[in-house]
Coordinates of C-alpha atoms in Angstrom, one line a residue:
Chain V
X1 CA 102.4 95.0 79.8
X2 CA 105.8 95.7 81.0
X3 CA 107.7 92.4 82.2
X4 CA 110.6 92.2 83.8
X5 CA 112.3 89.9 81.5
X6 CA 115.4 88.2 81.5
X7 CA 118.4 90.6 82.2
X8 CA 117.3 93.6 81.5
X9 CA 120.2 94.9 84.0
X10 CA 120.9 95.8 87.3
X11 CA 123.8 97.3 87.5
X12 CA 123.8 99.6 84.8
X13 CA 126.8 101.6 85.0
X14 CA 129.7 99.3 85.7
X15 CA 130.8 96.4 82.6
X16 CA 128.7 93.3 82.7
X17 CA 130.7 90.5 84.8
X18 CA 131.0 87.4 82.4
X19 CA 126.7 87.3 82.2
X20 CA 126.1 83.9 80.1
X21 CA 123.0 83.1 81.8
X22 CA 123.2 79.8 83.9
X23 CA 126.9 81.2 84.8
X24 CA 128.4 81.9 88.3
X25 CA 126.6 85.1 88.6
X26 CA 123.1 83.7 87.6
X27 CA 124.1 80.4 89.9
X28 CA 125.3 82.7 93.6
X29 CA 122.0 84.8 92.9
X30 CA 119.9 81.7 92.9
X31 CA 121.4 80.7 95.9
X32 CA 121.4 84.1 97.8
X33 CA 117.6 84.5 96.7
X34 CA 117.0 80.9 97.7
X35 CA 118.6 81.8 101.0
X36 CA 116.6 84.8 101.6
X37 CA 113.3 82.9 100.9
X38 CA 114.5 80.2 103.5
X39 CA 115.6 82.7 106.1
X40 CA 112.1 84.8 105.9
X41 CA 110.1 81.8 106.1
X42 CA 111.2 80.7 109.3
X43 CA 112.5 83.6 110.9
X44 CA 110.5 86.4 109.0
X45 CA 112.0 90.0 108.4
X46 CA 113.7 90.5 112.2
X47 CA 115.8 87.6 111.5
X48 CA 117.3 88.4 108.3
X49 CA 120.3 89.7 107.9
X50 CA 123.1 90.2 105.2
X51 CA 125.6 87.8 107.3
X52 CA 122.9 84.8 107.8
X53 CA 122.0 85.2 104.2
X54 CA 125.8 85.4 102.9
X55 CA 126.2 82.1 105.6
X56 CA 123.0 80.2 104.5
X57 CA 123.7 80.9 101.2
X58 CA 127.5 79.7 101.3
X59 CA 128.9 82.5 99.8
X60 CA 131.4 85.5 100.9
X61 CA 129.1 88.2 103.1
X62 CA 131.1 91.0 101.3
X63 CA 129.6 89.1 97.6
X64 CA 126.5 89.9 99.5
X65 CA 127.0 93.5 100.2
X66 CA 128.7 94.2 97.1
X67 CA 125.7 92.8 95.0
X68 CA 122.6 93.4 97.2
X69 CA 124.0 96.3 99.8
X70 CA 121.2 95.7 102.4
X71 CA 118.3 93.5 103.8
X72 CA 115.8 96.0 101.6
X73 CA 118.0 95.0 98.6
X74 CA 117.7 91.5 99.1
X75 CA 113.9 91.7 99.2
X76 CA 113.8 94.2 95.9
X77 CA 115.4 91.6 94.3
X78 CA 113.5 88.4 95.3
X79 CA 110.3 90.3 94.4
X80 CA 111.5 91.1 91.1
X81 CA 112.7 87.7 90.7
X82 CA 109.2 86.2 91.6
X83 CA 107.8 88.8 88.3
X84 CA 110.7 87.3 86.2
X85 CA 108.5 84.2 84.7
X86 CA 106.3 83.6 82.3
X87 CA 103.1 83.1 84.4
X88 CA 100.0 83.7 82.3
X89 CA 96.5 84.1 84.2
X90 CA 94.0 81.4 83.6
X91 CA 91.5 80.9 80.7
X92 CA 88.6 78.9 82.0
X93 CA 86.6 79.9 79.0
X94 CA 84.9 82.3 81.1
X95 CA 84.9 85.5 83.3
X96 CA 83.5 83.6 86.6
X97 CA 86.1 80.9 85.7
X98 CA 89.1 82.8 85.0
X99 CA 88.7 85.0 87.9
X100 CA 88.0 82.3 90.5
X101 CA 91.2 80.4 89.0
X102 CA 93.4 83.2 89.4
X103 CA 91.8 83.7 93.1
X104 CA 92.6 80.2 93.9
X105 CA 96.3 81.1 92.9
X106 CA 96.2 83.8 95.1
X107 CA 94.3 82.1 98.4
X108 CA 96.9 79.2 97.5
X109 CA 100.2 82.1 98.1
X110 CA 98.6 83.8 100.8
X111 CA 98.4 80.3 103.1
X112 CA 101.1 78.7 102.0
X113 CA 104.1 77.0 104.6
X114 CA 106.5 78.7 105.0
X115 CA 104.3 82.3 104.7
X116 CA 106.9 84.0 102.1
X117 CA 104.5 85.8 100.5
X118 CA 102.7 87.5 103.7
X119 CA 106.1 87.7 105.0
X120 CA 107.1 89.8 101.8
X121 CA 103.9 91.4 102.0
X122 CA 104.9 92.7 105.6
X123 CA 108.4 93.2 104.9
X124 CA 107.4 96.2 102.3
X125 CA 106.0 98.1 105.6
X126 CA 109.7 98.1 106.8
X127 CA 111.9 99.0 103.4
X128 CA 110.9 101.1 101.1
X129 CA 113.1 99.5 98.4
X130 CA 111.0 96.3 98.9
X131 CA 108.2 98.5 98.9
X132 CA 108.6 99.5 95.7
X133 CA 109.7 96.3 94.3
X134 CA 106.1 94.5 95.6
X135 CA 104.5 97.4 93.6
X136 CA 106.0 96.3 90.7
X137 CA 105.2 93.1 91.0
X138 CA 101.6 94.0 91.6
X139 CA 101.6 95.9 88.5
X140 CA 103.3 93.3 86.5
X141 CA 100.7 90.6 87.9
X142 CA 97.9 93.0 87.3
X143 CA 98.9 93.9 84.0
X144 CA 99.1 90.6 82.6
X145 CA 95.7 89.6 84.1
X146 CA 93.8 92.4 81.8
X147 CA 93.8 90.1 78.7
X148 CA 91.0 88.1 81.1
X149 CA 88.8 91.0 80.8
X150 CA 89.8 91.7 77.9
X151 CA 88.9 88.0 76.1
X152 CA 85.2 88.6 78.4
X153 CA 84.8 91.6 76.1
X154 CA 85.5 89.8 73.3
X155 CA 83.5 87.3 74.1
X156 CA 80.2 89.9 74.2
X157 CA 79.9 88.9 77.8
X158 CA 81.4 92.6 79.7
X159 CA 80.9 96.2 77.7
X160 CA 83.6 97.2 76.0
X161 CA 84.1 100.4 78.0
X162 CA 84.8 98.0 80.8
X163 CA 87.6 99.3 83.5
X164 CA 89.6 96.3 83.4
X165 CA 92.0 97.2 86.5
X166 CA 89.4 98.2 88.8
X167 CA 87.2 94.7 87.8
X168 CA 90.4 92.8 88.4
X169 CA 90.8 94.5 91.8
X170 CA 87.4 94.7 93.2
X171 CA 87.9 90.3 92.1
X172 CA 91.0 90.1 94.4
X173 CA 90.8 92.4 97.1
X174 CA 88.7 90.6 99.5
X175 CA 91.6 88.0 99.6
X176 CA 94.2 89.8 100.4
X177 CA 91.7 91.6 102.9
X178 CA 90.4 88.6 104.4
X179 CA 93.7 86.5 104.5
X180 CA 96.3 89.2 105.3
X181 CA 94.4 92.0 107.2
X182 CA 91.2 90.7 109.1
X183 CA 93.5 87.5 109.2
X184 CA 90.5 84.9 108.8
X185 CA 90.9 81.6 107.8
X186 CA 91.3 80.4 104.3
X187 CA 87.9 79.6 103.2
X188 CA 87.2 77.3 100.0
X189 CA 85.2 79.5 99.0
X190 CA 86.2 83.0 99.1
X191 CA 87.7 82.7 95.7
X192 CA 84.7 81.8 94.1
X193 CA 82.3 84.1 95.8
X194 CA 84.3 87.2 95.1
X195 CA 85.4 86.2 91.7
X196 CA 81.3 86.0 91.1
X197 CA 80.2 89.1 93.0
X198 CA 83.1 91.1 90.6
X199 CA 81.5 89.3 87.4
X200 CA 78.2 89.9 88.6
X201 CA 79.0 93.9 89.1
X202 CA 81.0 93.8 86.0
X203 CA 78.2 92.4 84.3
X204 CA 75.7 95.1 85.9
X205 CA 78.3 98.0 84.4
X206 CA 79.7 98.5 87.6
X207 CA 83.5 99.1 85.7
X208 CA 82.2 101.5 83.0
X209 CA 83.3 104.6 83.7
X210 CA 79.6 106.8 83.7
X211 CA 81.2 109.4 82.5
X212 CA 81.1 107.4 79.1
X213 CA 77.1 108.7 78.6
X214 CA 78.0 112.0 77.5
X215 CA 77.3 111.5 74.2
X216 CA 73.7 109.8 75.0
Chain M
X1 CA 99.2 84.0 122.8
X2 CA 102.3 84.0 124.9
X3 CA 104.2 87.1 126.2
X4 CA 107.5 87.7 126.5
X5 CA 108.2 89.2 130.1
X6 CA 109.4 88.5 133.7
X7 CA 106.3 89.6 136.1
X8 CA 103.5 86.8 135.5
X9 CA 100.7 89.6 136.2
X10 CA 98.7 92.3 134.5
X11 CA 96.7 93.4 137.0
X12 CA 93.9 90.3 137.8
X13 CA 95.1 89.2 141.0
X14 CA 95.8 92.1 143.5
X15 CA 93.2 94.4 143.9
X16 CA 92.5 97.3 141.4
X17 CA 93.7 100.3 141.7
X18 CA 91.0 103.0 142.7
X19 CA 89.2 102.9 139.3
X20 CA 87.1 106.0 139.1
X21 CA 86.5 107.0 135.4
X22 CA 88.2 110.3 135.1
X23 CA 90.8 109.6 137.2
X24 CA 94.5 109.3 137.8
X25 CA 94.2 105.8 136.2
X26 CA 92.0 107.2 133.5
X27 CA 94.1 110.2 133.0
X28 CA 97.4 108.8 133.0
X29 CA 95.9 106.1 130.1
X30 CA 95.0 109.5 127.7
X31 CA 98.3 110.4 128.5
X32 CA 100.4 107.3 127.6
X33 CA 98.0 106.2 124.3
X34 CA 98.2 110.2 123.3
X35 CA 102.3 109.5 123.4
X36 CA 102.0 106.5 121.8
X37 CA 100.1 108.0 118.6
X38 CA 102.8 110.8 118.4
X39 CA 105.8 108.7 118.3
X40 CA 104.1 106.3 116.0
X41 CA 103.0 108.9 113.6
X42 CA 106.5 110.3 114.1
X43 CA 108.4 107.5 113.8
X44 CA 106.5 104.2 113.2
X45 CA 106.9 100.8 115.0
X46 CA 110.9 101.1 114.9
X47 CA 111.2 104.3 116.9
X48 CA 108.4 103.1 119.6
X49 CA 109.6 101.9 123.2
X50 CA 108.4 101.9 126.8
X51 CA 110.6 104.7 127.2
X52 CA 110.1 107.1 125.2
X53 CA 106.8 106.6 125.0
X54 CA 107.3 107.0 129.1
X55 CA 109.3 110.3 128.6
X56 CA 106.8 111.9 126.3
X57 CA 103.4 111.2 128.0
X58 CA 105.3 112.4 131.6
X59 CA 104.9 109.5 133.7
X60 CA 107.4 106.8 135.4
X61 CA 109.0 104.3 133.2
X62 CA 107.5 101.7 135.8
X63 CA 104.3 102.5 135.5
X64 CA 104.0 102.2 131.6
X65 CA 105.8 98.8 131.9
X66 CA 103.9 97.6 135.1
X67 CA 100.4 98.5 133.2
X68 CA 101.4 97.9 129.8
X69 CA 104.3 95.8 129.6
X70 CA 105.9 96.5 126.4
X71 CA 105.2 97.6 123.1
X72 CA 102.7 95.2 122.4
X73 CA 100.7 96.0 125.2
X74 CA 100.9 100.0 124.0
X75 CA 99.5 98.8 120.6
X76 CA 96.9 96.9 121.2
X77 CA 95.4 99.5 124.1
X78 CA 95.8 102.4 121.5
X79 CA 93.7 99.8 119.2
X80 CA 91.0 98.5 122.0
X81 CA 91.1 102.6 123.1
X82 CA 89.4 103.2 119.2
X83 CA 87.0 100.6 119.4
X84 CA 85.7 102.3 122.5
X85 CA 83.4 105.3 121.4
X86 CA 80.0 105.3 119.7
X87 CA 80.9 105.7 116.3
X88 CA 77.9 104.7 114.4
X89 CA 78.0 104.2 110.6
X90 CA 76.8 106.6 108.3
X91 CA 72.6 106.4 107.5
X92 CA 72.2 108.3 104.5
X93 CA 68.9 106.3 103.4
X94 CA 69.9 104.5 100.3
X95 CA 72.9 101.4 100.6
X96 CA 75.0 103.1 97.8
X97 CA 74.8 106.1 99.7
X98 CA 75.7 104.5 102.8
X99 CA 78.6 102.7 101.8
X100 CA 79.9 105.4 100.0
X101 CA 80.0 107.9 103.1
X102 CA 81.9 104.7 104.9
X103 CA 84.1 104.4 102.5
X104 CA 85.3 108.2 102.6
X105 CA 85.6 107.7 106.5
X106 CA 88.2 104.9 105.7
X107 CA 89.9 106.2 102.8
X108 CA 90.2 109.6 105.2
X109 CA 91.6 107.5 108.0
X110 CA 94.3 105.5 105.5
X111 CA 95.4 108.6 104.2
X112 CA 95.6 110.7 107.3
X113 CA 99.1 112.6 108.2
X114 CA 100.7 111.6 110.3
X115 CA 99.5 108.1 108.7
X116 CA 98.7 106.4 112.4
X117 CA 95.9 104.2 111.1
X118 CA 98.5 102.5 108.6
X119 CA 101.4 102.5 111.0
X120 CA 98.8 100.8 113.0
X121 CA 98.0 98.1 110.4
X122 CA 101.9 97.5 110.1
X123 CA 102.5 97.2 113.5
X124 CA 99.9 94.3 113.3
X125 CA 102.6 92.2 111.5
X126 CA 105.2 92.9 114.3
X127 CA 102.9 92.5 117.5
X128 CA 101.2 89.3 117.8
X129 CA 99.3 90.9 120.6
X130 CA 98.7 94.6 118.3
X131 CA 97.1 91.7 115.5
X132 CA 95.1 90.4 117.9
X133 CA 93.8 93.9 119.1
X134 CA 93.6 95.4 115.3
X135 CA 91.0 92.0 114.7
X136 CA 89.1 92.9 117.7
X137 CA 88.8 96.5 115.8
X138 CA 87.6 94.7 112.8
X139 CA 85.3 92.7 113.7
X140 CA 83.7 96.0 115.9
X141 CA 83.2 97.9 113.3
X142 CA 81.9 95.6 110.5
X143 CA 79.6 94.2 113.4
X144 CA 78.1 98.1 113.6
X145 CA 78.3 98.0 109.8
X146 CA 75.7 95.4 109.3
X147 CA 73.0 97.9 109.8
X148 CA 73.7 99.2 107.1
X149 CA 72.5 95.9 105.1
X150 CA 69.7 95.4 107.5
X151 CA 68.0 98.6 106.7
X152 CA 68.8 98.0 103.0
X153 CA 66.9 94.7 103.5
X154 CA 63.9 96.6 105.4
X155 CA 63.7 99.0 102.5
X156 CA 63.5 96.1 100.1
X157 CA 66.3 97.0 98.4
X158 CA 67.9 93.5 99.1
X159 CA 66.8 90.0 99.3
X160 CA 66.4 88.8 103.0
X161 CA 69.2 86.1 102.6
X162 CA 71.9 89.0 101.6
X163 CA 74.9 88.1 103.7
X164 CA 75.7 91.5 105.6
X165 CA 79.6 90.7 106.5
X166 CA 80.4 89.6 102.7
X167 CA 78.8 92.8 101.4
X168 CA 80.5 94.6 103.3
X169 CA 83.8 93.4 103.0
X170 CA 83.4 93.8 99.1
X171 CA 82.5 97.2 99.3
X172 CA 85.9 98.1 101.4
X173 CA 88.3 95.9 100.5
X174 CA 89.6 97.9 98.0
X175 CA 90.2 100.6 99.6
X176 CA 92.5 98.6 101.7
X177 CA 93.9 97.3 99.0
X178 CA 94.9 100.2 97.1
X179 CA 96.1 102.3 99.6
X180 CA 97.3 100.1 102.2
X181 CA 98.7 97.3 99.7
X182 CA 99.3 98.5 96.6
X183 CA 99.7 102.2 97.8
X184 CA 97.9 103.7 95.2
X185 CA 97.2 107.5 95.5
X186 CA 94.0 108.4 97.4
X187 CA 92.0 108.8 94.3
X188 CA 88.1 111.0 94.8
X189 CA 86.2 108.3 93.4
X190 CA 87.7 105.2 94.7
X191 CA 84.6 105.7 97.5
X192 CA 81.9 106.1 95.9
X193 CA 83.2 103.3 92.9
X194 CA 83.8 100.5 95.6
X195 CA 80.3 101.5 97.1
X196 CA 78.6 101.0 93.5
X197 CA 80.2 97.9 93.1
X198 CA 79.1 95.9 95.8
X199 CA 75.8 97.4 95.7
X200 CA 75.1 96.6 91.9
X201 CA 76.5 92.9 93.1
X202 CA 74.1 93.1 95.8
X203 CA 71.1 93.8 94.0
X204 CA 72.6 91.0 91.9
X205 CA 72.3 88.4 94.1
X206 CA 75.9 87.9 94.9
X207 CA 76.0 87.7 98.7
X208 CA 72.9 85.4 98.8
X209 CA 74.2 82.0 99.3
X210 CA 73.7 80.2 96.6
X211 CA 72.6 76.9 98.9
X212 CA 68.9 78.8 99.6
X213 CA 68.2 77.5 96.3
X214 CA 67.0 74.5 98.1
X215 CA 63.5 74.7 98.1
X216 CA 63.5 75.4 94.4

């Protein structure tokens, strides 16, 4: 699992401005990134702007562009902020659990006030820096969620062999189908019906790659 | 859903234009949606407009804006326009089978060059009134998919209870999700995978509701 950890840098090239962590530099990126979260919640991605960032924020606009160049940089970076944590899935104790628990999470981002994660979600169809950055993100999240497969395996409850990306996918898809495509309204229990229809196939070896019988 | 322009009117109140099918009307509608596709497979949302939407389908400013009204208005014809034929989902006798061939037809559309079917779906986060239209879609075509549960239910291949519209949102969700979300390649087997999930869930028991345990 690749996380994007602390400061892993940037802006390679140039020296490192005085970096002690909690410094200025760590303190005007919170704002700015705080900022940009405000700005997209109420206005979403037609009202943001480097200027009404730089002026909600309270800093310089020219700090702004030096840092952040653009509207698609100041997304990149709050996405890659958002992976920069040390969120671990759930453990429930159980497949069914863990993957309705993590569903709830999700159902729980994708209808929150203000909508910053649809917004985001939106906003990678306009920049393809924030594009890029979401994918990360994805892949981070998705990444650390494959020790929930792999504990089920351990368990003796999935086969070994199991694909744990596409079980964890086939688990979560619906929501972000339901919530941000078709647009229907949260349900209390979407993240437990398709956390068990995913266990259930998973269970059935629907995530065992059938090419894996050639030595039968 | 409120709209942002001077004249209060569509069309309801005066009296319609001489509607034969196949007509000017008719004609200069294949025209302007035709135009619309191009620029949005060109271009996407940011390089569509009245005008040169206008300018490419060869017809009067006025009368894109009098029918259509703005970009909106272009969106959600070009998505009611889809819904309008007799597509029919696939009926290859077995529900893996089925779902599968549906599942190439999307993963087809979501990959298509120029990519309208996506520019579509991103447009939906712009145009309140293009959302509104691409849910319309939606709900079409799963509607026509439910036959495609129905006959699995006739063959006995399901339980009567099997809720048709959770099935089949399992089964496609993530192809949306790879390709539109997380913009995954368009992998071979991602069809015929998604397909074999949900059907092994199926056969499972997963879209039964759980509350016709009542009786029991």
């Amino acid at each position: 699992m690749t996380s994007t950890d602390p400061e892993p840098e940037p802006e390679g090239t140039r020296p490192p401005p005085t970096r002690r962590p909690g410094g200025r530099t760590a303190r005007i990126r919170t704002q700015v990134l705080d900022a940009v979260r405000a700005e997209l919640g109420e206005h979403g991605f037609d009202g943001l702007t480097t200027d009404t960032v730089a002026a909600r924020a309270g800093v310089h606009r020219t700090t702004v562009y030096r840092r952040w160049r653009d509207v698609g940089g100041l997304l990149a970076d709050v996405l890659d902020a958002a992976g920069d944590d040390d969120w671990q899935p759930p453990d429930t104790g159980s497949l069914e659990g863990d993957l309705t628990a993590l569903n709830e999470e999700i159902q729980t981002a994708l209808t929150a006030q203000p909508p910053i994660v649809v917004a985001l979600i939106a906003a990678s169809f306009r920049s393809e820096q924030a594009a890029q950055a979401q994918q990360r993100l994805w892949e981070d999240r998705y990444a650390r969620c494959e020790t929930i497969v792999d504990r089920a395996v351990r368990r003796g409850a999935l086969p070994p062999q199991t694909d744990a990306r596409r079980l964890l996918i086939a688990a979560t898809a619906p929501l972000y189908h339901q919530l941000v495509l078709l647009r229907t309204p949260p349900d209390p229990q979407l993240p437990g019906q398709a956390a068990r229809t995913a266990a259930l196939a998973a269970a059935a070896g629907a995530f065992v790659e059938p090419r894996s019988t050639d030595g039968a």
